[in-house]
């Protein structure tokens, strides 16, 4: 059965929201490099990033109050902050810690196996069907990333780094359905506020314990950290808006445009040459995103 025009428009809105989110997230890595190269500790960078995001998202919430959530606890309850912000902090920490043992390109490819985890977990739980188009879209997306950043060589992988980055990918795959559950009956803005405020509390605690909270080398490092927060605030809102429409699997696979955007930024901002891998990988990822526009029927809910 073909989708109605309203359903197709909704899918495109959700897709554009996730693509916008991925581009915002993909712009953060170069800014992290700027701040760390000037001597700013990673936990301090993340604290000021999440603090800036929290200020913007909470202020937006005051300007546009979300719809009240009947029967659900407020977003600022400790449990909600721990789940939303703590999960985000764990994913970020694992992904960045893996760079001690793995090259950035290898870590990026391995982390972006998380759509495969999401697809498998969702299918096993019986939440969304696993049809041929989704399998093909997943293969195209992962193949596109491999073409751009280079498939990792098993012989050169550090076992510790491999365990850390794959743990990060698995945690993120588990975290996406958790976010989807938090949105059930809640406004997406509430979940975004919980992520930003909870993430700020987690990283601020780490920074205080390490003594790096106010160890800011210069204005450039602080500005790079705050700009990350500005981008991340839009990224969180866009991701959650798309997740509500597209579901777990489509959102995860569509998010793989992020490394493509990062590659484009390298071309534009750093004058890096455009290689064949960039063109082939970008085409494959765009093909996956377009393939995912076809609506898929939801599996019937199983009685418990």
Short mmCIF file of N, CA and C in Angstrom, two decimals, residues 19-134:
data_model
loop_
_atom_site.label_atom_id
_atom_site.label_comp_id
_atom_site.label_asym_id
_atom_site.label_seq_id
_atom_site.Cartn_x
_atom_site.Cartn_y
_atom_site.Cartn_z
N UNK A 19 19.20 14.78 9.42
CA UNK A 19 20.35 15.23 8.63
C UNK A 19 20.91 16.52 9.21
N UNK A 20 20.03 17.46 9.58
CA UNK A 20 20.49 18.70 10.23
C UNK A 20 21.25 18.39 11.51
N UNK A 21 20.70 17.48 12.30
CA UNK A 21 21.35 17.08 13.54
C UNK A 21 22.72 16.48 13.27
N UNK A 22 22.81 15.59 12.27
CA UNK A 22 24.08 14.95 11.95
C UNK A 22 25.12 15.96 11.51
N UNK A 23 24.69 16.96 10.74
CA UNK A 23 25.64 17.99 10.30
C UNK A 23 26.13 18.82 11.48
N UNK A 24 25.25 19.11 12.43
CA UNK A 24 25.69 19.83 13.63
C UNK A 24 26.69 19.00 14.42
N UNK A 25 26.37 17.73 14.64
CA UNK A 25 27.30 16.86 15.37
C UNK A 25 28.61 16.70 14.61
N UNK A 26 28.53 16.61 13.28
CA UNK A 26 29.73 16.44 12.48
C UNK A 26 30.63 17.67 12.48
N UNK A 27 30.09 18.83 12.87
CA UNK A 27 30.90 20.05 12.94
C UNK A 27 31.65 20.18 14.26
N UNK A 28 31.36 19.31 15.21
CA UNK A 28 31.93 19.44 16.55
C UNK A 28 33.37 18.94 16.61
N UNK A 29 33.69 17.86 15.88
CA UNK A 29 35.03 17.28 15.98
C UNK A 29 36.16 18.27 15.69
N UNK A 30 36.09 19.06 14.61
CA UNK A 30 37.18 20.02 14.37
C UNK A 30 37.33 21.02 15.51
N UNK A 31 36.22 21.42 16.12
CA UNK A 31 36.29 22.37 17.23
C UNK A 31 36.94 21.73 18.46
N UNK A 32 36.71 20.45 18.66
CA UNK A 32 37.37 19.74 19.76
C UNK A 32 38.88 19.72 19.55
N UNK A 33 39.29 19.49 18.31
CA UNK A 33 40.72 19.49 18.00
C UNK A 33 41.33 20.86 18.29
N UNK A 34 40.61 21.93 17.92
CA UNK A 34 41.11 23.28 18.17
C UNK A 34 41.35 23.50 19.66
N UNK A 35 40.38 23.10 20.48
CA UNK A 35 40.49 23.33 21.92
C UNK A 35 41.57 22.47 22.57
N UNK A 36 41.64 21.20 22.17
CA UNK A 36 42.64 20.31 22.79
C UNK A 36 44.05 20.70 22.37
N UNK A 37 44.22 21.15 21.14
CA UNK A 37 45.55 21.57 20.70
C UNK A 37 46.05 22.81 21.44
N UNK A 38 45.14 23.57 22.01
CA UNK A 38 45.53 24.75 22.79
C UNK A 38 45.69 24.41 24.27
N UNK A 39 45.58 23.12 24.61
CA UNK A 39 45.89 22.67 25.96
C UNK A 39 44.71 22.51 26.89
N UNK A 40 43.49 22.51 26.37
CA UNK A 40 42.31 22.39 27.23
C UNK A 40 41.98 20.92 27.42
N UNK A 41 41.70 20.51 28.65
CA UNK A 41 41.39 19.12 28.95
C UNK A 41 40.05 18.73 28.35
N UNK A 42 39.98 17.47 27.95
CA UNK A 42 38.78 16.98 27.28
C UNK A 42 37.54 17.13 28.16
N UNK A 43 37.66 16.79 29.44
CA UNK A 43 36.48 16.90 30.31
C UNK A 43 36.03 18.33 30.50
N UNK A 44 36.98 19.27 30.49
CA UNK A 44 36.63 20.68 30.59
C UNK A 44 35.92 21.15 29.33
N UNK A 45 36.43 20.72 28.17
CA UNK A 45 35.78 21.06 26.89
C UNK A 45 34.34 20.59 26.89
N UNK A 46 34.13 19.35 27.32
CA UNK A 46 32.77 18.79 27.32
C UNK A 46 31.87 19.49 28.33
N UNK A 47 32.43 19.90 29.45
CA UNK A 47 31.62 20.60 30.45
C UNK A 47 31.08 21.89 29.88
N UNK A 48 31.95 22.71 29.29
CA UNK A 48 31.51 24.00 28.76
C UNK A 48 30.64 23.81 27.53
N UNK A 49 30.88 22.75 26.78
CA UNK A 49 30.01 22.45 25.64
C UNK A 49 28.59 22.15 26.12
N UNK A 50 28.47 21.24 27.06
CA UNK A 50 27.14 20.86 27.53
C UNK A 50 26.48 21.99 28.31
N UNK A 51 27.28 22.80 29.00
CA UNK A 51 26.71 23.94 29.72
C UNK A 51 26.10 24.93 28.74
N UNK A 52 26.80 25.23 27.65
CA UNK A 52 26.27 26.14 26.64
C UNK A 52 24.99 25.58 26.03
N UNK A 53 24.98 24.27 25.76
CA UNK A 53 23.78 23.64 25.22
C UNK A 53 22.62 23.74 26.21
N UNK A 54 22.92 23.49 27.48
CA UNK A 54 21.87 23.53 28.50
C UNK A 54 21.26 24.92 28.60
N UNK A 55 22.10 25.96 28.58
CA UNK A 55 21.60 27.33 28.67
C UNK A 55 20.65 27.62 27.50
N UNK A 56 21.06 27.25 26.30
CA UNK A 56 20.25 27.55 25.12
C UNK A 56 18.94 26.76 25.11
N UNK A 57 19.04 25.46 25.40
CA UNK A 57 17.84 24.63 25.32
C UNK A 57 16.85 24.97 26.44
N UNK A 58 17.36 25.22 27.65
CA UNK A 58 16.47 25.60 28.76
C UNK A 58 15.84 26.96 28.48
N UNK A 59 16.61 27.90 27.95
CA UNK A 59 16.05 29.22 27.61
C UNK A 59 14.97 29.09 26.53
N UNK A 60 15.22 28.22 25.55
CA UNK A 60 14.21 27.98 24.52
C UNK A 60 12.96 27.37 25.12
N UNK A 61 13.14 26.52 26.12
CA UNK A 61 12.00 25.91 26.79
C UNK A 61 11.17 26.94 27.56
N UNK A 62 11.82 27.93 28.12
CA UNK A 62 11.08 29.00 28.78
C UNK A 62 10.30 29.85 27.77
N UNK A 63 10.94 30.06 26.60
CA UNK A 63 10.28 30.87 25.57
C UNK A 63 9.13 30.10 24.92
N UNK A 64 9.33 28.81 24.68
CA UNK A 64 8.29 27.97 24.10
C UNK A 64 8.04 26.79 25.02
N UNK A 65 7.21 26.98 26.05
CA UNK A 65 6.98 25.88 27.00
C UNK A 65 6.42 24.65 26.29
N UNK A 66 6.99 23.46 26.56
CA UNK A 66 6.47 22.24 25.93
C UNK A 66 5.13 21.85 26.52
N UNK A 67 4.44 20.99 25.81
CA UNK A 67 3.15 20.50 26.31
C UNK A 67 3.36 19.69 27.58
N UNK A 68 2.49 19.85 28.58
CA UNK A 68 2.66 19.08 29.82
C UNK A 68 2.54 17.58 29.58
N UNK A 69 3.37 16.83 30.31
CA UNK A 69 3.37 15.38 30.18
C UNK A 69 2.50 14.78 31.28
N UNK A 70 1.33 14.31 30.91
CA UNK A 70 0.40 13.77 31.89
C UNK A 70 0.92 12.47 32.47
N UNK A 71 1.03 12.41 33.79
CA UNK A 71 1.42 11.17 34.46
C UNK A 71 2.90 10.88 34.45
N UNK A 72 3.73 11.76 33.86
CA UNK A 72 5.17 11.52 33.80
C UNK A 72 5.89 12.52 34.69
N UNK A 73 7.01 12.09 35.24
CA UNK A 73 7.79 12.98 36.10
C UNK A 73 8.41 14.08 35.26
N UNK A 74 8.67 15.26 35.85
CA UNK A 74 9.30 16.36 35.11
C UNK A 74 10.69 15.98 34.62
N UNK A 75 11.13 16.66 33.56
CA UNK A 75 12.42 16.34 32.95
C UNK A 75 13.59 16.56 33.89
N UNK A 76 13.42 17.44 34.89
CA UNK A 76 14.54 17.79 35.77
C UNK A 76 14.65 16.88 36.98
N UNK A 77 13.84 15.82 37.06
CA UNK A 77 13.99 14.87 38.14
C UNK A 77 15.33 14.14 38.02
N UNK A 78 15.99 13.82 39.14
CA UNK A 78 17.31 13.19 39.07
C UNK A 78 17.36 11.93 38.21
N UNK A 79 16.34 11.09 38.29
CA UNK A 79 16.36 9.85 37.51
C UNK A 79 16.36 10.13 36.02
N UNK A 80 15.54 11.08 35.57
CA UNK A 80 15.50 11.43 34.15
C UNK A 80 16.82 12.04 33.70
N UNK A 81 17.39 12.92 34.53
CA UNK A 81 18.68 13.53 34.19
C UNK A 81 19.78 12.48 34.10
N UNK A 82 19.73 11.51 35.01
CA UNK A 82 20.76 10.46 35.01
C UNK A 82 20.66 9.60 33.76
N UNK A 83 19.44 9.24 33.38
CA UNK A 83 19.27 8.39 32.20
C UNK A 83 19.65 9.14 30.93
N UNK A 84 19.10 10.33 30.75
CA UNK A 84 19.33 11.09 29.52
C UNK A 84 20.75 11.63 29.44
N UNK A 85 21.19 12.35 30.48
CA UNK A 85 22.51 12.94 30.46
C UNK A 85 23.62 11.94 30.69
N UNK A 86 23.38 10.98 31.58
CA UNK A 86 24.40 9.99 31.87
C UNK A 86 24.70 9.10 30.67
N UNK A 87 23.65 8.71 29.95
CA UNK A 87 23.86 7.90 28.75
C UNK A 87 24.67 8.64 27.71
N UNK A 88 24.36 9.91 27.52
CA UNK A 88 25.10 10.71 26.55
C UNK A 88 26.56 10.86 26.96
N UNK A 89 26.80 11.06 28.25
CA UNK A 89 28.18 11.21 28.74
C UNK A 89 28.98 9.92 28.57
N UNK A 90 28.35 8.77 28.80
CA UNK A 90 29.05 7.49 28.65
C UNK A 90 29.45 7.27 27.19
N UNK A 91 28.52 7.54 26.28
CA UNK A 91 28.82 7.36 24.85
C UNK A 91 29.97 8.26 24.42
N UNK A 92 29.90 9.54 24.80
CA UNK A 92 30.95 10.48 24.41
C UNK A 92 32.30 10.07 24.99
N UNK A 93 32.31 9.64 26.24
CA UNK A 93 33.57 9.26 26.89
C UNK A 93 34.19 8.04 26.23
N UNK A 94 33.39 7.02 25.94
CA UNK A 94 33.92 5.82 25.29
C UNK A 94 34.45 6.13 23.89
N UNK A 95 33.70 6.92 23.13
CA UNK A 95 34.12 7.23 21.76
C UNK A 95 35.43 8.00 21.75
N UNK A 96 35.60 8.93 22.70
CA UNK A 96 36.82 9.74 22.72
C UNK A 96 37.98 8.99 23.36
N UNK A 97 37.69 8.15 24.35
CA UNK A 97 38.77 7.39 25.00
C UNK A 97 39.41 6.40 24.04
N UNK A 98 38.64 5.89 23.08
CA UNK A 98 39.18 4.90 22.14
C UNK A 98 40.29 5.49 21.28
N UNK A 99 40.34 6.82 21.16
CA UNK A 99 41.37 7.45 20.32
C UNK A 99 42.76 7.30 20.93
N UNK A 100 42.86 6.85 22.16
CA UNK A 100 44.17 6.55 22.74
C UNK A 100 44.84 5.38 22.02
N UNK A 101 44.04 4.46 21.53
CA UNK A 101 44.58 3.22 20.97
C UNK A 101 44.31 3.08 19.47
N UNK A 102 43.35 3.82 18.93
CA UNK A 102 42.97 3.66 17.53
C UNK A 102 43.12 4.98 16.78
N UNK A 103 43.48 4.93 15.51
CA UNK A 103 43.44 6.13 14.67
C UNK A 103 42.00 6.64 14.56
N UNK A 104 41.86 7.94 14.33
CA UNK A 104 40.53 8.53 14.28
C UNK A 104 39.67 7.91 13.19
N UNK A 105 40.26 7.62 12.02
CA UNK A 105 39.47 7.05 10.92
C UNK A 105 38.95 5.66 11.29
N UNK A 106 39.81 4.85 11.89
CA UNK A 106 39.39 3.51 12.30
C UNK A 106 38.31 3.58 13.37
N UNK A 107 38.51 4.45 14.36
CA UNK A 107 37.52 4.60 15.42
C UNK A 107 36.19 5.07 14.86
N UNK A 108 36.23 5.99 13.89
CA UNK A 108 34.99 6.50 13.29
C UNK A 108 34.23 5.38 12.60
N UNK A 109 34.93 4.57 11.81
CA UNK A 109 34.26 3.46 11.12
C UNK A 109 33.64 2.48 12.11
N UNK A 110 34.41 2.13 13.13
CA UNK A 110 33.91 1.14 14.09
C UNK A 110 32.73 1.69 14.90
N UNK A 111 32.79 2.97 15.26
CA UNK A 111 31.67 3.55 16.01
C UNK A 111 30.40 3.56 15.16
N UNK A 112 30.56 3.84 13.88
CA UNK A 112 29.37 3.91 13.03
C UNK A 112 28.86 2.55 12.60
N UNK A 113 29.27 1.51 13.32
CA UNK A 113 28.56 0.24 13.20
C UNK A 113 27.31 0.23 14.07
N UNK A 114 27.08 1.32 14.82
CA UNK A 114 25.93 1.30 15.73
C UNK A 114 24.58 1.16 15.01
N UNK A 115 24.39 1.66 13.78
CA UNK A 115 23.12 1.36 13.12
C UNK A 115 22.86 -0.13 12.96
N UNK A 116 23.93 -0.92 12.78
CA UNK A 116 23.74 -2.37 12.69
C UNK A 116 23.24 -2.92 14.01
N UNK A 117 23.81 -2.43 15.11
CA UNK A 117 23.33 -2.87 16.44
C UNK A 117 21.87 -2.47 16.63
N UNK A 118 21.52 -1.23 16.24
CA UNK A 118 20.14 -0.77 16.40
C UNK A 118 19.19 -1.64 15.58
N UNK A 119 19.57 -1.92 14.34
CA UNK A 119 18.72 -2.73 13.47
C UNK A 119 18.48 -4.11 14.05
N UNK A 120 19.55 -4.74 14.52
CA UNK A 120 19.44 -6.10 15.07
C UNK A 120 18.62 -6.09 16.36
N UNK A 121 18.94 -5.16 17.27
CA UNK A 121 18.23 -5.10 18.55
C UNK A 121 16.75 -4.85 18.34
N UNK A 122 16.42 -3.91 17.44
CA UNK A 122 15.02 -3.57 17.19
C UNK A 122 14.27 -4.75 16.59
N UNK A 123 14.93 -5.46 15.66
CA UNK A 123 14.27 -6.61 15.05
C UNK A 123 14.07 -7.74 16.05
N UNK A 124 15.08 -7.99 16.89
CA UNK A 124 14.97 -9.05 17.89
C UNK A 124 13.85 -8.77 18.88
N UNK A 125 13.71 -7.51 19.24
CA UNK A 125 12.65 -7.13 20.19
C UNK A 125 11.28 -7.08 19.53
N UNK A 126 11.22 -7.21 18.20
CA UNK A 126 9.94 -7.21 17.51
C UNK A 126 9.28 -5.86 17.42
N UNK A 127 10.09 -4.77 17.49
CA UNK A 127 9.53 -3.43 17.47
C UNK A 127 9.33 -2.90 16.05
N UNK A 128 10.25 -3.23 15.17
CA UNK A 128 10.16 -2.78 13.79
C UNK A 128 10.58 -3.94 12.88
N UNK A 129 9.93 -4.08 11.71
CA UNK A 129 10.29 -5.18 10.81
C UNK A 129 11.65 -4.96 10.16
N UNK A 130 12.32 -6.04 9.87
CA UNK A 130 13.61 -5.99 9.19
C UNK A 130 13.41 -6.52 7.78
N UNK A 131 13.14 -5.60 6.84
CA UNK A 131 12.88 -6.04 5.47
C UNK A 131 14.11 -5.81 4.60
N UNK A 132 13.99 -6.20 3.34
CA UNK A 132 15.12 -6.13 2.43
C UNK A 132 15.63 -4.72 2.21
N UNK A 133 14.73 -3.73 2.16
CA UNK A 133 15.16 -2.36 1.89
C UNK A 133 15.99 -1.81 3.05
N UNK A 134 15.66 -2.19 4.26
CA UNK A 134 16.44 -1.70 5.40
C UNK A 134 17.81 -2.37 5.46
#
